[in-house]
Coordinates of N, CA, C and O in Angstrom, one line a residue:
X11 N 98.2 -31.5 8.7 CA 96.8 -31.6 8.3 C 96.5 -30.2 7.6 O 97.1 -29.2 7.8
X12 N 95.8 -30.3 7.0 CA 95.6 -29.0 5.8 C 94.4 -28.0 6.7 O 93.7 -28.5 7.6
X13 N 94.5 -27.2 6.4 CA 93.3 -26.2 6.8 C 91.5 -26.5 6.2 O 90.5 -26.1 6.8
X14 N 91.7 -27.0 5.3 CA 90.3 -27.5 4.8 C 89.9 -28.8 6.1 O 88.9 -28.6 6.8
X15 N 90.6 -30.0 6.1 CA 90.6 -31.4 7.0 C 90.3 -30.6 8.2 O 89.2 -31.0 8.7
X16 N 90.8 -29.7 8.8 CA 90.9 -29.4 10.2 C 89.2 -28.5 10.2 O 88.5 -28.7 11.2
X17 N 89.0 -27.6 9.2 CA 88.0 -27.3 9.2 C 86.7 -28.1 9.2 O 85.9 -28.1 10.1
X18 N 86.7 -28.8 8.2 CA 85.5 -30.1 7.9 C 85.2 -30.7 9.3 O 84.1 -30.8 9.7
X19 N 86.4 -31.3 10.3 CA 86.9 -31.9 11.6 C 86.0 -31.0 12.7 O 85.1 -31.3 13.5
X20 N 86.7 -29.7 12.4 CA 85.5 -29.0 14.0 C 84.2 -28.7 13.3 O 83.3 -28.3 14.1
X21 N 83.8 -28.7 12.2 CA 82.5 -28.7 11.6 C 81.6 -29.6 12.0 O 80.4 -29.5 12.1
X22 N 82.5 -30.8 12.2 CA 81.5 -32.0 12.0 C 81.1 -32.2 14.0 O 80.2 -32.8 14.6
X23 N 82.4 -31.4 14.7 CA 82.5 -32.1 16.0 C 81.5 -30.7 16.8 O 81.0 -30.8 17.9
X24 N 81.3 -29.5 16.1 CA 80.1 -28.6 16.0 C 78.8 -29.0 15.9 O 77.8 -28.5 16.5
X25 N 78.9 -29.8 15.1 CA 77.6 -30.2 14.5 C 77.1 -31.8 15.6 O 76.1 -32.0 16.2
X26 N 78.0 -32.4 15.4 CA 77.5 -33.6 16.7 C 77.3 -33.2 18.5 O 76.8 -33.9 19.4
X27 N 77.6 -32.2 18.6 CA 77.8 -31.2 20.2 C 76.3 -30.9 20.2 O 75.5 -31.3 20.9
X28 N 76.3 -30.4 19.3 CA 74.8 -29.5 18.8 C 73.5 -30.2 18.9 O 72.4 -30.0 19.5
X29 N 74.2 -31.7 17.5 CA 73.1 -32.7 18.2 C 72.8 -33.5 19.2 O 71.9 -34.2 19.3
X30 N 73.6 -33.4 20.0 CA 73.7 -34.0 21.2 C 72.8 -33.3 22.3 O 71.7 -33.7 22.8
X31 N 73.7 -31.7 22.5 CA 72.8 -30.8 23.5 C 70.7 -30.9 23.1 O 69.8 -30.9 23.9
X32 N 70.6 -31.0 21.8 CA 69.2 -30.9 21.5 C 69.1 -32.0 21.6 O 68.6 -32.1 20.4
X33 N 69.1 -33.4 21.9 CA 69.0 -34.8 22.2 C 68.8 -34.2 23.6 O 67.6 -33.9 24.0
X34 N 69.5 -34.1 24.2 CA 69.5 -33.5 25.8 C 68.2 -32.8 26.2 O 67.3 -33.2 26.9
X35 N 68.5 -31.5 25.6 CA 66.6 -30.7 25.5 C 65.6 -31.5 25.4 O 64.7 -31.4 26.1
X36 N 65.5 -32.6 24.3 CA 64.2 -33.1 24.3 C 64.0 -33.7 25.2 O 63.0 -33.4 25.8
X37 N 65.1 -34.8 25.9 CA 65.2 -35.8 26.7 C 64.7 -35.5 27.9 O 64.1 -36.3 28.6
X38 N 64.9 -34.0 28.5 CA 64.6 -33.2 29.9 C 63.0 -33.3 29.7 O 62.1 -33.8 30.5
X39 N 62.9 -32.7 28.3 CA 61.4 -32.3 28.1 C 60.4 -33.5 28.6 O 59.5 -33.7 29.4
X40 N 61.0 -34.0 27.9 CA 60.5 -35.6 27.9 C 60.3 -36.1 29.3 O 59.2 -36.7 29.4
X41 N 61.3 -36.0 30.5 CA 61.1 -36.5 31.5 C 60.4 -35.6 32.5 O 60.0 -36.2 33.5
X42 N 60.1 -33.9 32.2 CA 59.7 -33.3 32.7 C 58.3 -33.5 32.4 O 57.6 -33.9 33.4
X43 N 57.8 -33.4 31.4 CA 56.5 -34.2 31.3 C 55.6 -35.6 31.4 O 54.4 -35.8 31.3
X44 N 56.8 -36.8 31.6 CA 56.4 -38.0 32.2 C 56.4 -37.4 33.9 O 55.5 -37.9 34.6
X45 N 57.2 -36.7 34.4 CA 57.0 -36.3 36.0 C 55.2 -35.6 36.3 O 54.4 -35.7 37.2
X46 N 55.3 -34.8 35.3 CA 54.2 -34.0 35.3 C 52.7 -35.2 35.5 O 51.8 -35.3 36.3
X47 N 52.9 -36.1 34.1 CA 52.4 -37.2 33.8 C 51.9 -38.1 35.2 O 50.7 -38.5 35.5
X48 N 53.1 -38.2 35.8 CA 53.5 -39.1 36.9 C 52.2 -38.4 38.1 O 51.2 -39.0 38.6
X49 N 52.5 -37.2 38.4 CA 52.3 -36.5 39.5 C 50.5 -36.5 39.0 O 49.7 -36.9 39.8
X50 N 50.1 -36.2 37.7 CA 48.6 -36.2 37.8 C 48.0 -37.3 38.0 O 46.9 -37.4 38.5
X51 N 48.8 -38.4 37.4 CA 48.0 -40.1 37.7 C 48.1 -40.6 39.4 O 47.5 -41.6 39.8
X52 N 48.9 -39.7 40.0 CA 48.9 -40.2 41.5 C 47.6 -39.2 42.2 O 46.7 -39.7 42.9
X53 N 47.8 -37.9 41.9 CA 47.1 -37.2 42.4 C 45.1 -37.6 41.9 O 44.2 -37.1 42.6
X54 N 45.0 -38.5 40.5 CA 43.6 -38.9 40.3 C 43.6 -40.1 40.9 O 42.5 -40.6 41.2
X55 N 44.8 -40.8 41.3 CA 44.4 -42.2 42.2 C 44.3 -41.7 43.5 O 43.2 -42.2 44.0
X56 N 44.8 -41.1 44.2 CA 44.4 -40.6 45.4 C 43.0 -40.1 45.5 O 42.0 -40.6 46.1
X57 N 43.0 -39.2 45.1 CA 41.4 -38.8 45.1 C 40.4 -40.1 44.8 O 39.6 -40.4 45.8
X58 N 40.3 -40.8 43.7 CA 39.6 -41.8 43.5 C 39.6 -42.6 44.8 O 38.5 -43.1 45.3
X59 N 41.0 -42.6 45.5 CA 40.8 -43.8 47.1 C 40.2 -43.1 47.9 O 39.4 -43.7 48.5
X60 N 40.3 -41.9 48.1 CA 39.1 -40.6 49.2 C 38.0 -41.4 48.6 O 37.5 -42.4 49.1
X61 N 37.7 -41.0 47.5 CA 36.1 -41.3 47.0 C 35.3 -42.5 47.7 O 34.2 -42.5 48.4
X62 N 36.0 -43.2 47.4 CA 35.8 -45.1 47.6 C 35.5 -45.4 49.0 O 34.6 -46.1 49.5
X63 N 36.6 -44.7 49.7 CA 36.6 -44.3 51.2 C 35.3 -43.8 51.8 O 34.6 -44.2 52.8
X64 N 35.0 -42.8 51.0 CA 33.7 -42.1 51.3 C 32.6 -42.9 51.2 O 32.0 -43.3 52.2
X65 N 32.4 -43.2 50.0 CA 31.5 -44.0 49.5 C 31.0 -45.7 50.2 O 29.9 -46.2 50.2
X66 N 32.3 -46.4 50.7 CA 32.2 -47.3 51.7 C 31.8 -46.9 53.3 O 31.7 -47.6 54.3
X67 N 31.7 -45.7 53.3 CA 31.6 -45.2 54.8 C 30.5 -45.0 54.6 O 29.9 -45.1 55.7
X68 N 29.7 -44.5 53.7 CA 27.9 -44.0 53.4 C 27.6 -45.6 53.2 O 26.9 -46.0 54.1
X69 N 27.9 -46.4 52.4 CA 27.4 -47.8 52.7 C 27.3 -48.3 54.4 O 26.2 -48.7 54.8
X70 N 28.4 -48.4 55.2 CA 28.3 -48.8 56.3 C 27.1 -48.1 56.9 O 26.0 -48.7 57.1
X71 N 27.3 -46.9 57.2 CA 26.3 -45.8 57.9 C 24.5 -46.2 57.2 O 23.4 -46.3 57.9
X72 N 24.6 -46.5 55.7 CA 23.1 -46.8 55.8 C 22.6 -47.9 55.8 O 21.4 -48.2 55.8
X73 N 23.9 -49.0 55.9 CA 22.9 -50.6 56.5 C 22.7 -50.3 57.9 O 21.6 -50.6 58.4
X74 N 23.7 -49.7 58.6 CA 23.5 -49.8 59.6 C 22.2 -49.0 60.2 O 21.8 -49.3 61.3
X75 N 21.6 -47.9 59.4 CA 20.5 -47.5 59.8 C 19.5 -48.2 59.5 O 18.5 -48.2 60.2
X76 N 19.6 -49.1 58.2 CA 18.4 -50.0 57.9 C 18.2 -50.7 58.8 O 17.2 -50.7 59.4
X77 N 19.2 -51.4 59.0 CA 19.5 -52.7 60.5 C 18.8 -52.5 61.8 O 18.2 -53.3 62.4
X78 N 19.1 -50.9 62.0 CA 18.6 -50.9 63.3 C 16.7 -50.3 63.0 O 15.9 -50.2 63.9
X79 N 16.4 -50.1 61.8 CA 14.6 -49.6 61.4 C 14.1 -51.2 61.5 O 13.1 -51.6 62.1
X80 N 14.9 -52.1 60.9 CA 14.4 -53.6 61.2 C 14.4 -54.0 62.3 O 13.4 -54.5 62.7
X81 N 15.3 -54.0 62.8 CA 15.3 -54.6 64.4 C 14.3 -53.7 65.3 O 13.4 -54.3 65.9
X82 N 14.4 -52.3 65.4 CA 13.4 -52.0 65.9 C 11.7 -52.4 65.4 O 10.7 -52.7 66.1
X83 N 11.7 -52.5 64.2 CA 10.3 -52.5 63.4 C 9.6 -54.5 64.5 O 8.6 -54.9 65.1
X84 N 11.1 -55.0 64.1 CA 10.8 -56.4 64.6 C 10.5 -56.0 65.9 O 9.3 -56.1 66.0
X85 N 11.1 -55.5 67.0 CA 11.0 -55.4 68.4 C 9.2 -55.0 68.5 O 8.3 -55.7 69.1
X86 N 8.9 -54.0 68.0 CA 7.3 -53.2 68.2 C 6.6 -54.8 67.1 O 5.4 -54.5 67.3
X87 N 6.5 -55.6 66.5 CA 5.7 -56.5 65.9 C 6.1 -57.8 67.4 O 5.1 -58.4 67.9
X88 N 7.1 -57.8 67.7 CA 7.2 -58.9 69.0 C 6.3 -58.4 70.2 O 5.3 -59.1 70.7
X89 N 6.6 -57.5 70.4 CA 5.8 -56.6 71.2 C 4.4 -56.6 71.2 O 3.8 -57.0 72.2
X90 N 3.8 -56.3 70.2 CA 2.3 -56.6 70.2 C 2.0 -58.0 69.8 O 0.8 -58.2 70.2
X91 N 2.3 -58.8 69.5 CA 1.9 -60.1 69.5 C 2.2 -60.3 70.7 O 1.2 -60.2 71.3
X92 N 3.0 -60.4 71.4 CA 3.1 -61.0 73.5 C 1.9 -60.6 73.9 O 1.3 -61.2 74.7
X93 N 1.2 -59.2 73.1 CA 0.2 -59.1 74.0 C -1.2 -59.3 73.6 O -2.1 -58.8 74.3
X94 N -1.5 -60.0 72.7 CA -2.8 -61.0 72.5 C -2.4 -62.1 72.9 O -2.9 -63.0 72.2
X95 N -1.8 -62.8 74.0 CA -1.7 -64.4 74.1 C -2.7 -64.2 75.3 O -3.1 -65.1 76.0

């Protein structure tokens, strides 16, 4: 093989290495930022399920105070009607 062929040969097998390793770089980048990606869409759904959480627990807590201002309200209106008969 001539010196020119052999040259052209590790030029080309330089040059596909090269593009390979920076195929590789992007590819990390790439996955390091879908993780990154990954990690903030869990960490806003979690917080959103706290919220929701919260938020269903201040619902329960204020029917249940309505519930019992009616029931009581009803008890004092029962109450004074028994006592005009």
């Amino acid at each position: 093989m001539s010196q020119n062929k052999l040259k052209k040969r590790q030029a080309r097998l330089f040059s596909t290495l090269a593009s390979i390793e920076q195929t590789d770089k992007s590819a990390s980048k790439r996955r390091k930022l879908s993780h990154t990606q990954s990690l903030q869409q869990s960490r806003a759904a979690s917080d959103q399920t706290k919220l929701n959480g919260i938020l269903l627990e201040l619902r329960i807590l204020t029917q249940r105070c309505l519930t019992e201002e009616d029931n009581a309200a009803s008890d004092v209106n029962i109450g004074a009607g028994s006592g005009d008969s």
